[in-house]
Coordinates of C-alpha atoms in Angstrom, one line a residue:
M1 CA 0.2 0.0 -0.3
R2 CA 1.6 3.6 -0.5
I3 CA 0.3 6.5 0.7
G4 CA 2.3 9.7 -1.1
K5 CA 5.9 8.3 -1.0
Y6 CA 5.8 6.2 1.8
E7 CA 5.4 2.5 0.8
I8 CA 3.3 0.0 4.0
K9 CA 4.0 -3.3 3.6
H10 CA 1.2 -4.2 4.5
P11 CA -2.7 -2.8 3.6
I12 CA -3.8 -2.6 7.3
I13 CA -3.9 1.2 9.0
Q14 CA -3.7 0.7 12.8
G15 CA -7.2 3.2 13.3
G16 CA -6.3 6.6 16.0
M17 CA -7.8 6.1 19.0
G18 CA -8.0 8.5 21.4
V19 CA -7.5 9.6 24.6
G20 CA -4.3 7.0 25.0
I21 CA -5.7 4.3 23.9
S22 CA -3.3 4.3 20.4
W23 CA 0.2 5.9 21.7
D24 CA 4.0 4.9 21.1
K25 CA 3.8 1.5 22.2
L26 CA 0.8 0.8 19.8
A27 CA 1.7 3.0 17.1
G28 CA 5.5 1.6 16.7
T29 CA 4.9 -1.5 17.3
V30 CA 2.5 -2.0 14.2
S31 CA 4.7 0.4 12.6
L32 CA 7.5 -1.9 13.2
E33 CA 5.6 -5.2 12.3
G34 CA 5.0 -3.6 8.3
G35 CA 1.6 -1.7 8.8
L36 CA 0.6 1.7 10.0
G37 CA 1.0 3.1 13.2
V38 CA -1.2 5.4 13.7
I39 CA -0.5 7.8 16.6
S40 CA -3.9 9.8 18.1
G41 CA -3.5 13.5 18.5
V42 CA -6.6 13.7 21.3
G43 CA -5.4 14.3 24.6
T44 CA -1.9 14.1 24.8
G45 CA -1.6 16.3 28.0
Y46 CA -3.0 13.1 29.8
Y47 CA 0.2 11.2 28.6
K48 CA 1.7 9.6 31.4
E49 CA 5.3 9.7 30.5
N50 CA 5.0 13.3 31.0
E51 CA 6.9 14.3 34.2
D52 CA 9.4 16.2 32.3
L53 CA 6.9 18.3 30.6
V54 CA 5.4 21.3 32.1
I55 CA 1.2 20.8 31.9
K56 CA -1.2 22.4 33.1
M57 CA -2.9 20.2 35.3
K58 CA -6.2 20.9 37.7
K59 CA -8.0 17.6 39.2
E60 CA -6.0 16.1 37.0
K61 CA -7.1 17.1 34.4
P62 CA -5.1 19.0 30.8
V63 CA -6.3 22.5 31.5
D64 CA -7.7 24.3 28.5
V65 CA -6.4 23.4 24.7
M66 CA -2.9 23.8 25.4
N67 CA -2.4 21.5 27.8
F68 CA -5.2 19.2 26.7
Y69 CA -3.3 19.2 23.4
N70 CA 0.1 18.9 24.6
K71 CA 3.0 19.9 21.8
D72 CA 5.5 18.6 23.6
A73 CA 3.7 15.6 25.2
L74 CA 3.0 14.9 21.5
K75 CA 6.6 15.1 19.8
K76 CA 8.1 13.1 23.1
I77 CA 5.2 10.5 21.9
I78 CA 6.7 10.0 18.3
D79 CA 9.7 10.7 19.6
N80 CA 9.4 7.1 21.2
A81 CA 7.1 5.5 18.8
R82 CA 10.2 5.9 16.4
K83 CA 12.2 4.1 18.8
I84 CA 10.3 1.2 17.8
C85 CA 9.6 1.8 14.2
G86 CA 12.4 3.5 13.2
D87 CA 12.3 5.5 9.8
A88 CA 8.9 3.2 9.0
P89 CA 5.9 5.3 7.7
L90 CA 4.0 7.2 11.2
A91 CA 0.6 8.6 11.2
C92 CA -1.0 10.8 13.4
N93 CA -5.0 10.7 13.2
I94 CA -5.9 14.3 14.6
L95 CA -10.1 14.9 14.6
Y96 CA -11.4 18.3 12.2
A97 CA -13.8 18.8 15.2
C98 CA -10.8 19.0 17.9
N99 CA -10.0 22.7 19.0
D100 CA -6.8 23.8 18.1
Y101 CA -6.9 21.4 15.2
G102 CA -4.5 23.6 12.6
R103 CA -1.8 24.3 15.7
I104 CA -2.3 20.2 16.2
V105 CA -1.6 19.7 12.9
Q106 CA 1.7 21.5 12.4
D107 CA 3.0 20.7 15.6
A108 CA 2.7 16.6 14.5
C109 CA 4.4 18.2 11.2
E110 CA 6.9 19.8 13.3
A111 CA 7.5 16.4 15.2
G112 CA 8.5 14.4 12.1
I113 CA 5.1 12.5 12.0
D114 CA 4.8 11.3 7.6
I115 CA 1.5 11.1 7.6
I116 CA -2.0 12.8 9.0
I117 CA -4.9 11.2 8.7
T118 CA -7.9 13.6 10.3
G119 CA -11.8 12.8 10.5
A120 CA -15.1 13.7 12.6
G121 CA -16.1 16.4 9.9
I122 CA -15.3 18.0 6.6
P123 CA -11.3 19.1 6.3
T124 CA -11.6 21.2 3.4
N125 CA -9.0 22.7 4.6
M126 CA -6.4 20.5 5.6
P127 CA -3.4 21.2 3.6
E128 CA -3.4 24.7 4.9
F129 CA -1.2 23.8 7.9
T130 CA 0.4 21.8 6.4
K131 CA 2.3 24.0 3.4
D132 CA 5.6 24.2 5.1
Y133 CA 5.7 20.4 5.3
P134 CA 5.4 18.8 1.5
D135 CA 6.0 15.5 3.0
V136 CA 3.7 15.4 5.0
A137 CA 1.3 13.0 3.4
L138 CA -2.7 13.6 3.8
V139 CA -5.4 11.3 4.1
P140 CA -9.0 12.6 5.2
I141 CA -11.9 10.7 6.5
V142 CA -15.1 10.3 4.9
S143 CA -18.2 8.5 4.8
S144 CA -19.2 9.3 1.8
A145 CA -18.7 9.7 -2.3
R146 CA -20.3 13.8 -2.0
A147 CA -17.9 14.3 1.2
L148 CA -15.2 13.5 -1.3
K149 CA -16.2 15.4 -4.0
L150 CA -16.2 18.7 -2.1
I151 CA -13.6 18.6 0.5
C152 CA -11.6 17.8 -3.3
K153 CA -12.9 20.6 -5.0
K154 CA -11.8 22.7 -1.7
W155 CA -8.6 21.6 -1.3
K156 CA -7.7 22.8 -5.1
R157 CA -7.2 26.0 -3.8
Y158 CA -4.0 24.7 -2.3
N159 CA -3.0 23.2 -5.7
K160 CA -3.3 19.8 -3.6
L161 CA -5.4 16.4 -3.3
P162 CA -5.7 13.5 -0.4
D163 CA -2.4 10.9 -0.7
A164 CA -5.4 8.6 0.4
V165 CA -8.8 8.6 1.6
I166 CA -10.4 6.2 4.5
V167 CA -13.9 5.2 3.5
E168 CA -15.2 4.3 7.6
G169 CA -18.9 2.9 8.1
P170 CA -21.0 2.9 10.8
L171 CA -19.5 0.0 12.6
S172 CA -16.9 1.7 13.6
G173 CA -15.9 2.4 17.3
G174 CA -16.0 5.7 18.8
H175 CA -18.2 8.6 16.6
Q176 CA -19.9 8.1 13.7
G177 CA -20.0 10.0 10.1
F178 CA -23.7 9.6 10.2
S179 CA -27.0 10.0 12.2
Y180 CA -28.2 7.1 14.6
E181 CA -31.2 6.1 11.9
Q182 CA -28.3 5.9 9.6
C183 CA -26.0 3.5 11.1
F184 CA -28.9 1.0 10.3
Q185 CA -29.6 1.5 7.5
E186 CA -28.4 -0.8 4.4
E187 CA -27.6 2.1 2.5
F188 CA -24.6 3.4 4.2
Q189 CA -23.3 0.3 5.6
L190 CA -19.7 -0.4 4.7
E191 CA -19.5 -2.2 1.7
N192 CA -22.4 0.4 -0.1
I193 CA -20.5 3.9 0.4
V194 CA -17.7 2.2 -0.2
P195 CA -18.2 1.4 -4.4
P196 CA -19.6 5.1 -5.3
V197 CA -15.8 7.2 -3.0
I198 CA -14.0 5.0 -5.9
E199 CA -15.5 6.0 -8.7
E200 CA -16.2 9.6 -7.1
A201 CA -11.9 8.9 -6.2
K202 CA -11.2 8.9 -10.4
N203 CA -11.9 12.1 -10.8
W204 CA -9.5 12.8 -8.6
G205 CA -6.5 11.5 -8.7
N206 CA -7.6 8.1 -8.4
P207 CA -5.4 8.3 -4.7
P208 CA -5.7 5.3 -2.3
I209 CA -9.2 3.9 -1.3
I210 CA -9.3 2.6 2.3
A211 CA -11.8 1.3 3.9
A212 CA -12.8 1.0 8.1
G213 CA -15.5 0.3 10.8
G214 CA -16.3 -3.0 11.4
I215 CA -13.2 -5.3 9.6
W216 CA -12.3 -7.8 11.8
D217 CA -10.4 -11.2 10.2
K218 CA -8.0 -11.9 6.9
N219 CA -11.5 -12.9 5.5
D220 CA -12.9 -9.2 5.5
I221 CA -9.2 -6.9 4.6
D222 CA -9.5 -10.0 0.9
K223 CA -13.2 -9.0 0.0
F224 CA -12.1 -5.3 0.6
L225 CA -8.6 -4.9 -1.7
A226 CA -11.3 -7.5 -4.1
M227 CA -13.9 -4.4 -4.2
G228 CA -10.8 -2.3 -5.3
C229 CA -9.6 -0.8 -1.9
A230 CA -5.9 -1.5 -1.6
G231 CA -6.3 -1.4 2.6
V232 CA -8.3 -0.9 5.3
Q233 CA -8.3 0.3 8.5
M234 CA -8.6 -1.9 12.0
A235 CA -9.1 -0.3 15.3
T236 CA -11.3 -2.1 17.9
R237 CA -8.9 -5.5 17.2
F238 CA -5.1 -3.6 18.5
I239 CA -7.2 -3.4 21.7
G240 CA -6.5 -6.8 22.8
T241 CA -3.4 -6.5 21.7
F242 CA 0.1 -6.3 24.4
E243 CA 1.0 -2.9 23.1
C244 CA -2.2 -0.8 23.6
D245 CA -1.3 1.9 25.3
A246 CA -4.5 1.5 27.3
A247 CA -5.0 0.6 31.0
D248 CA -5.0 -3.6 31.5
S249 CA -8.0 -2.6 33.4
F250 CA -9.6 -0.5 29.5
K251 CA -8.7 -3.9 27.9
E252 CA -11.0 -5.8 30.5
V253 CA -14.1 -4.2 30.2
I254 CA -13.5 -5.0 26.3
I255 CA -13.1 -8.2 26.8
N256 CA -15.8 -9.2 29.6
A257 CA -18.4 -7.1 27.0
K258 CA -21.0 -9.0 25.8
E259 CA -22.1 -8.1 21.8
D260 CA -25.4 -6.8 24.3
D261 CA -23.1 -4.0 25.6
I262 CA -22.1 -2.5 22.6
K263 CA -24.1 0.2 22.0
L264 CA -24.2 4.4 19.9
M265 CA -24.8 6.2 22.8
K266 CA -25.2 10.3 22.3
S267 CA -21.9 12.4 22.6
P268 CA -21.0 15.6 23.3
V269 CA -20.0 16.2 19.9
G270 CA -23.7 16.0 18.4
L271 CA -23.3 12.5 16.3
P272 CA -23.2 9.2 18.3
A273 CA -20.7 7.2 19.3
R274 CA -20.3 3.3 20.1
G275 CA -18.9 2.2 23.0
V276 CA -19.5 0.1 25.3
Q277 CA -22.3 0.6 28.2
T278 CA -21.0 0.8 31.5
N279 CA -21.5 2.5 35.0
L280 CA -21.0 5.0 33.7
Q281 CA -24.2 5.2 32.0
K282 CA -26.0 3.6 34.6
S283 CA -25.0 6.6 36.9
M284 CA -26.3 10.0 33.9
L285 CA -29.6 7.8 34.3
E286 CA -29.4 7.8 38.1
G287 CA -29.0 11.4 38.2
T288 CA -25.4 10.3 40.2
A289 CA -22.9 10.7 37.1
P290 CA -19.3 12.8 37.7
K291 CA -21.0 17.2 37.2
V292 CA -20.2 18.3 33.7
V293 CA -17.3 20.9 34.5
C294 CA -15.4 22.1 31.2
I295 CA -11.4 21.9 32.7
S296 CA -10.2 20.9 28.4
N297 CA -12.3 22.4 26.3
C298 CA -12.0 20.2 23.5
V299 CA -14.2 19.5 20.5
A300 CA -15.6 22.9 19.6
P301 CA -19.4 20.8 19.1
C302 CA -19.5 20.5 22.8
H303 CA -18.9 24.8 22.8
R304 CA -17.1 24.9 25.6
G305 CA -19.7 22.0 27.9
V306 CA -22.7 23.2 26.5
E307 CA -23.4 20.3 24.9
A308 CA -21.4 18.1 27.2
K309 CA -24.3 18.8 30.4
A310 CA -26.8 18.6 27.5
V311 CA -26.1 14.5 27.1
G312 CA -25.0 14.0 30.8
Y313 CA -20.7 13.4 30.5
C314 CA -17.5 15.8 29.3
I315 CA -15.9 13.4 26.8
A316 CA -12.3 14.5 27.5
D317 CA -12.3 14.0 31.9
R318 CA -14.7 10.1 30.4
L319 CA -12.9 8.8 28.2
G320 CA -9.3 10.7 29.9
A321 CA -10.8 8.3 33.3
A322 CA -10.6 5.1 31.1
Y323 CA -6.7 5.5 30.1
Q324 CA -5.9 6.5 34.0
G325 CA -7.6 2.6 35.2
D326 CA -11.4 4.5 36.2
T327 CA -14.0 2.0 35.6
D328 CA -16.4 3.0 37.5
T329 CA -16.2 7.1 35.3
G330 CA -15.2 6.3 32.2
L331 CA -16.1 6.3 28.5
F332 CA -14.5 3.0 27.3
F333 CA -15.4 3.5 22.5
T334 CA -15.6 -0.1 20.9
G335 CA -16.5 -1.1 17.6
S336 CA -19.4 -3.4 17.3
N337 CA -16.7 -6.7 17.5
G338 CA -15.0 -6.0 20.4
Y339 CA -17.1 -8.3 21.9
R340 CA -15.2 -10.7 19.6
I341 CA -12.0 -9.9 22.2
D342 CA -11.5 -12.9 24.5
K343 CA -7.7 -12.5 25.1
I344 CA -4.3 -10.3 25.0
I345 CA -2.4 -10.9 21.9
S346 CA 1.0 -9.2 20.9
V347 CA 1.2 -7.0 18.0
H348 CA 3.2 -9.1 15.3
E349 CA 0.7 -12.2 16.5
L350 CA -2.2 -10.6 15.2
M351 CA -0.2 -8.6 12.5
E352 CA 0.6 -12.2 11.2
K353 CA -3.1 -13.6 11.6
L354 CA -4.5 -11.0 9.4
T355 CA -2.1 -11.2 6.9
K356 CA -2.3 -15.1 6.9
G357 CA -5.2 -16.2 8.1
E358 CA -6.9 -17.1 11.8

């Protein structure tokens, strides 16, 4: 699989998972093993190896945008991943919904990242922030051919086209690019949205198309390669690895989850998000959930806690709690197949399974 100037041995991208689920250990190891490791740029202020970094915290939460998306912590994560994977291609996922999106993209480029991946919105001005870094490949995540067409039209003013495009269906973990109702409708399922995107891409330099959302094994990978995709993106399955940066308690929540525990839930971002129903959702119904006080100001659509108060939880705080090992108030995102993870294995073993079959 080729993305921009970068050759990736296996047609597998490990999806970005914040806060702290895919950071240096997971991303570095996936790239070492021939996939594309993806560091999440979300919530870097929570990074545990930050003793020598100046990060302002309040109640163990990074204060405001500059600390939640901490430049020095992101650089340290990228540097530590490089110690694992060397010069192998390495990517960073930065949500378009992030407050200070452009600055975070520039921070990642300055730290030496090779590829930027962006979803959670339509990144119409993504190339604006990478113009000083022509070697950095740009990969938007879309949910329709229409979104790809809009992005390419807007990018023409920068004389830039996507180096690859990720098409994400409604079975992925975390935030969806669809309404709640659309997530269950046949026309929006991954196998039905991929072909129109492949066709639209032919009008814009024919960049490689990568399928994402609900992909589990080699059979799924082969299916989408046969449809004309250059590769796939998988996130959930990498949670079940020793190298995943998540707390052990986070992995146990996923391992212990049953199929019926994994649900779409409301999010302060304004779109449904998929995760494991835990004590957090129960406490929200009972009125005993942690009080919403916007400390980190993480995403623009939340309007500094307004939407968080409306849905009953702060997404930055709850993801941060999960990363810190708090199963009582943490938020545990996973894709629809999360219940199929039944044990922890190494990234090496997982990549063997995905490339050679179970």
